[in-house]
Coordinates of C-alpha atoms in Angstrom, one line a residue:
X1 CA 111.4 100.7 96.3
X2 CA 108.1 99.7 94.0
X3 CA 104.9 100.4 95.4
X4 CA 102.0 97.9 95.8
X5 CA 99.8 98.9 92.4
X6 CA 100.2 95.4 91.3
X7 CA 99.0 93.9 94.7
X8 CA 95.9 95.9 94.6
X9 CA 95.1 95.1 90.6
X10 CA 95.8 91.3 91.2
X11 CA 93.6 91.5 95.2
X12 CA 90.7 93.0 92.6
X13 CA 91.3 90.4 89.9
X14 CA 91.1 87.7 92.4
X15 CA 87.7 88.6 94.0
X16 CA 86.9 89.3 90.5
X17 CA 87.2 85.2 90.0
X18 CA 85.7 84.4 92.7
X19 CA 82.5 85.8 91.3
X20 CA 82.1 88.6 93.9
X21 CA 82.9 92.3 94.7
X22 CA 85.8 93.4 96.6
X23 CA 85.4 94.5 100.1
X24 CA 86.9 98.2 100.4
X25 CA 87.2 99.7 104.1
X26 CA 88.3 103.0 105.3
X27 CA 89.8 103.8 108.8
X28 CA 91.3 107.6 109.6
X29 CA 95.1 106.7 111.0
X30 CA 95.5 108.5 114.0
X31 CA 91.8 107.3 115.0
X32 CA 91.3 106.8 118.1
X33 CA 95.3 107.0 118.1
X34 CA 98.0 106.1 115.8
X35 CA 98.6 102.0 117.0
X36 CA 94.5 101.9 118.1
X37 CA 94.2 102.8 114.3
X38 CA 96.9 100.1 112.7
X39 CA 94.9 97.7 115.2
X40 CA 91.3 98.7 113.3
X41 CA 93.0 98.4 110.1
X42 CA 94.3 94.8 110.8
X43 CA 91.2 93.7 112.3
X44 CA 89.5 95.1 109.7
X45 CA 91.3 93.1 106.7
X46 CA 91.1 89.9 109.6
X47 CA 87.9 90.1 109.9
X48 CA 87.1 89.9 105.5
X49 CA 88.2 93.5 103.8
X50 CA 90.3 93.0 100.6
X51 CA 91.6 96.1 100.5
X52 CA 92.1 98.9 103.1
X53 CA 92.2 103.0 102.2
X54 CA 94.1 105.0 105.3
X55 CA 92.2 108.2 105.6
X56 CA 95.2 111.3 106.7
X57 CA 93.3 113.3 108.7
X58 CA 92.6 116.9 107.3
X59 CA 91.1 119.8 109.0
X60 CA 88.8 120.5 105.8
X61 CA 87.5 117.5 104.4
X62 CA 85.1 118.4 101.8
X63 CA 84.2 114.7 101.1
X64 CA 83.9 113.4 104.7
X65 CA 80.3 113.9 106.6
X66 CA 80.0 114.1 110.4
X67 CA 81.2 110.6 111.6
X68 CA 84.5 110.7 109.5
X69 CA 85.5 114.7 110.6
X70 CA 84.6 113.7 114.1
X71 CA 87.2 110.8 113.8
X72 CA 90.0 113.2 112.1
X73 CA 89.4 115.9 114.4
X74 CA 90.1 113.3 117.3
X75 CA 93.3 112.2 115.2
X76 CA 94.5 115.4 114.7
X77 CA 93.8 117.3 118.4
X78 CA 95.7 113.9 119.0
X79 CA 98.5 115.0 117.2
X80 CA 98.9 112.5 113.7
X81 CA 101.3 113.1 111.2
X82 CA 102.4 112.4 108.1
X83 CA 104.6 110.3 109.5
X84 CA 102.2 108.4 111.5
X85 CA 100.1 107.7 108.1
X86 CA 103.1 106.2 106.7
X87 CA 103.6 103.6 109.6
X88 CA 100.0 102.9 109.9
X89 CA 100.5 101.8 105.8
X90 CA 103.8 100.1 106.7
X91 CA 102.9 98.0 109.7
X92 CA 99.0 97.3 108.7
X93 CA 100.8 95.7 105.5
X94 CA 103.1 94.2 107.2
X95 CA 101.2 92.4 109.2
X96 CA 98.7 91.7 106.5
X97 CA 100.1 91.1 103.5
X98 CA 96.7 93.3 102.2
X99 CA 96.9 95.9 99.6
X100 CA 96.8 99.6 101.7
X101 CA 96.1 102.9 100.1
X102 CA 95.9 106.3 101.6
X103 CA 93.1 108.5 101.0
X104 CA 94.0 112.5 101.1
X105 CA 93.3 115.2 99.9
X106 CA 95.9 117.4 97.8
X107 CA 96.8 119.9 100.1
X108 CA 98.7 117.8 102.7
X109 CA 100.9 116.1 99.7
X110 CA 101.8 119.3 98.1
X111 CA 102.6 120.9 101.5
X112 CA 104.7 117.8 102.1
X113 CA 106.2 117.5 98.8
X114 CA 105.1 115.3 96.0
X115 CA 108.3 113.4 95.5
X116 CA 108.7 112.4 99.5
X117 CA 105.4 111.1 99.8
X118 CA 105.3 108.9 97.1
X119 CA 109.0 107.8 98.2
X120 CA 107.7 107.1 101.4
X121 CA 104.5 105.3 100.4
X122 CA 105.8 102.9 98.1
X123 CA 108.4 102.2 100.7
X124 CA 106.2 101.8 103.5
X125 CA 104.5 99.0 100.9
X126 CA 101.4 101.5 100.0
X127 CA 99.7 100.7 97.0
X128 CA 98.5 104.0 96.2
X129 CA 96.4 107.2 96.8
X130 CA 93.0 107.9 96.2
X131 CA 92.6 111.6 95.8
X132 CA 89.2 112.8 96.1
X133 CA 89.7 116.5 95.0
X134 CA 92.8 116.7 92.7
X135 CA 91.8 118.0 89.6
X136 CA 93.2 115.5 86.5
X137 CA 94.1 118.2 84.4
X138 CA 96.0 119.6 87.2
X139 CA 97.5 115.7 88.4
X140 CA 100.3 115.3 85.8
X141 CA 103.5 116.0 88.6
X142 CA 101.5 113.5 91.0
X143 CA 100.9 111.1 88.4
X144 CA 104.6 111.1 87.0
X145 CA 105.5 110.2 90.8
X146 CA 103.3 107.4 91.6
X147 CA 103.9 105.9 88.5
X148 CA 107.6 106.1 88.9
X149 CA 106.9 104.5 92.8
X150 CA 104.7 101.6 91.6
X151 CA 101.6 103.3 93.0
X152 CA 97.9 103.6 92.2
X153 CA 96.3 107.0 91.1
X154 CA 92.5 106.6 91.9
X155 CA 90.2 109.1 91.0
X156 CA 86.5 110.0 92.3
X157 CA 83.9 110.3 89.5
X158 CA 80.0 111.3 90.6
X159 CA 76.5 110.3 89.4
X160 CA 77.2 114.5 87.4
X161 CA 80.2 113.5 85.6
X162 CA 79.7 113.9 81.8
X163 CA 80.4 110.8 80.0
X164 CA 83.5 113.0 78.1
X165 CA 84.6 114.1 81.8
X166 CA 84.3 110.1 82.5
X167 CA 86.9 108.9 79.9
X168 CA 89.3 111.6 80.1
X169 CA 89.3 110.9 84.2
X170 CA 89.8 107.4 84.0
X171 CA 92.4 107.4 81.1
X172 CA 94.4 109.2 83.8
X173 CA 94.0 107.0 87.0
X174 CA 94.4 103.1 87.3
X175 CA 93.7 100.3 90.5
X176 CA 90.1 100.9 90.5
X177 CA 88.0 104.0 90.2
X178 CA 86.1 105.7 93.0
X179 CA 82.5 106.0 92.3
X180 CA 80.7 108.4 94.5
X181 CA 77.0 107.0 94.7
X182 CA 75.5 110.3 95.3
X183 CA 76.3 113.9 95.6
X184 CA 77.1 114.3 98.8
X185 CA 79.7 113.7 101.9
X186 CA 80.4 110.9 103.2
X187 CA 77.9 109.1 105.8
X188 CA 75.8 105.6 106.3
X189 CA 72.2 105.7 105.0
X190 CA 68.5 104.0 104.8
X191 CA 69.5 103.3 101.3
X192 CA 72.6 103.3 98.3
X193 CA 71.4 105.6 95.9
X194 CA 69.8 104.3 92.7
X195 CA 72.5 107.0 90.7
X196 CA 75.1 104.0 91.5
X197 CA 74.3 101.9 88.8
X198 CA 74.2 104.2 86.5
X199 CA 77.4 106.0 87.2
X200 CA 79.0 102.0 87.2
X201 CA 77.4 101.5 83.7
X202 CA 78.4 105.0 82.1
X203 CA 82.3 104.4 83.6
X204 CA 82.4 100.6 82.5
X205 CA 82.0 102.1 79.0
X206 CA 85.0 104.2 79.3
X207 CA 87.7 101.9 80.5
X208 CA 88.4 98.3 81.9
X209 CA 89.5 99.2 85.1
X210 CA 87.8 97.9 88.2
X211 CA 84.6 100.3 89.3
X212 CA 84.2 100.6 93.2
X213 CA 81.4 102.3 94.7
X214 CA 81.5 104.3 97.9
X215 CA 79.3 106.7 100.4
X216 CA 76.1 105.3 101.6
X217 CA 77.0 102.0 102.2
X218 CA 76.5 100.6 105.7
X219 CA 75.3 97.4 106.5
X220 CA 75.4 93.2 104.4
X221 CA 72.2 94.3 102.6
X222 CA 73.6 97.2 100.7
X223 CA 77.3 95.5 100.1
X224 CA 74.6 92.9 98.6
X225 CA 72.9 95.4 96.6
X226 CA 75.8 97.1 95.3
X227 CA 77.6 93.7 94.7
X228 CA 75.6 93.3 91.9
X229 CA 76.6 95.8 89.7
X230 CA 80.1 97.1 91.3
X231 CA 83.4 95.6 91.2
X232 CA 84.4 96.5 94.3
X233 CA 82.2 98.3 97.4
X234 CA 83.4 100.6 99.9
X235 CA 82.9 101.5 103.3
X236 CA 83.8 104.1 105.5
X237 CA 81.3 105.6 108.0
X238 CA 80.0 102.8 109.4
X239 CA 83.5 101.5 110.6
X240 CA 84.2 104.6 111.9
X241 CA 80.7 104.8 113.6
X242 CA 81.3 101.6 115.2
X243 CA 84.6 102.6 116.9
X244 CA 82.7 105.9 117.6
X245 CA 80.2 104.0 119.7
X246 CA 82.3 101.4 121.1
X247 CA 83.0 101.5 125.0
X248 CA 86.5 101.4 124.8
X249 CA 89.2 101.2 122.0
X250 CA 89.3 97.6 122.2
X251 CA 86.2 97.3 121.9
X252 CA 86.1 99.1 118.7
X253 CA 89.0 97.3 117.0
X254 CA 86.7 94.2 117.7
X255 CA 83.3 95.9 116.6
X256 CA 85.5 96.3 113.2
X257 CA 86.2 93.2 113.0
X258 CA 82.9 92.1 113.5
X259 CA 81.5 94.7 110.7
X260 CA 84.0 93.3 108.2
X261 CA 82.8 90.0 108.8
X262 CA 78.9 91.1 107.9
X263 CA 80.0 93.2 105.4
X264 CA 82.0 90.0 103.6
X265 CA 79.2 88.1 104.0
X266 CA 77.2 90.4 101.9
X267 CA 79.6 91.2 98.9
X268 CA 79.5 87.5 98.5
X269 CA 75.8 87.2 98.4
X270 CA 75.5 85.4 101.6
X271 CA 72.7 87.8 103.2

């Protein structure tokens, strides 16, 4: 079974005509448990995400700041899988009919094998992988699986990526590129940093592929902000904060809902 690759290109394309960014949101599956999580997810794409990345919960996440870990390590002491990833993928989709990639980092695919997890992906509907710390001289084996599953390979580039280390990284990957605003983890903050544009300008240069930008953005003034000069803009933390906060789990699938709705408003301009 294909993978959703296309889905994802053509959701992109379409917010891409409708003269605004995309709307990019990240949920942990497993958080606060596996079907609380594939409830934030749909409410999340209800409430005016375009496009959803599944976090799979990892005991060292190099990329994630204090809100995100404390989210996977509730999602893992609670016991999420692989397995649980997938379904989160298959029944948010389902439901949805919204591109969903999964966001990991390498060790849990190569652990898992490379060949399964694609498999499973693409037939869970997935329409790809974001993977924040594979190496692309080192992504060839992943690469010749997603591409033979119909799935997206999206890299992370940052504001200290050489313009050479630019175009050989997005040559490699295709769905959108990850642009890290900042070096840094993951986290909401008083402002998106002004690297952003930059980075968004130096990548354009190497490749037509749609540039999102994540890390830092938290609230309908920055998506505005980053709207400007980004394709797509991404956020993580301050869902997860929400839910964090939240009273009870319902309450949080609602206060991501809500979120998604501000955050809409502001890739579109209307803040």
């Amino acid at each position: 079974m294909s993978g959703n690759v296309r889905l994802l290109s053509d959701t992109l394309a379409a917010a891409k005509e409708e003269g605004r960014s995309a709307l990019i949101a990240y949920l942990p599956a497993g958080f606060p448990t596996v079907d609380g999580g594939i409830e934030a997810v749909k409410a999340a794409i209800e409430g005016g995400a375009d496009v959803v990345e599944v976090g799979l919960p990892h005991s060292d996440p190099v990329l994630d700041g204090p809100v995100i870990q404390t989210a996977d390590d509730i999602a893992l002491r609670g016991g999420v899988r692989i397995a649980d990833v997938m379904r989160t993928v298959r029944e948010a989709h389902a439901a949805t009919g919204a591109p969903i990639l999964v966001m990991t980092y390498w060790n849990p695919i190569d652990r898992y094998g490379v060949e399964r997890f694609t498999a499973e992906l693409a037939e869970a509907g997935g329409a790809g992988c974001i993977l924040p710390d594979l190496p692309v001289q080192e992504s060839a084996l992943w690469r010749e699986h997603a591409e033979k599953h119909g799935l997206a390979t999206v890299f992370v580039v940052a504001p200290s990526s050489k313009d050479e280390r630019l175009a050989e990284i997005t040559a490699a990957g295709n769905g959108f590129v990850y642009a890290a605003s900042l070096m840094g983890v993951t986290g909401t903050r008083a402002s998106v940093s002004s690297q952003a544009e930059d980075l968004v300008r130096r990548t354009r240069a190497t490749t037509d592929t749609p540039v999102c930008v994540g890390l830092g953005v938290s609230n309908p003034a920055q998506a505005a902000e980053v709207a400007r000069f980004a394709d797509g803009v991404i956020v993580g933390s301050a869902f997860v904060k929400r839910m964090l906060d939240a009273p009870d789990d319902a309450a949080g699938v609602e206060a991501v809902r809500a979120l998604a709705g501000e955050l809409a408003k502001g890739v579109r301009g209307q803040v």
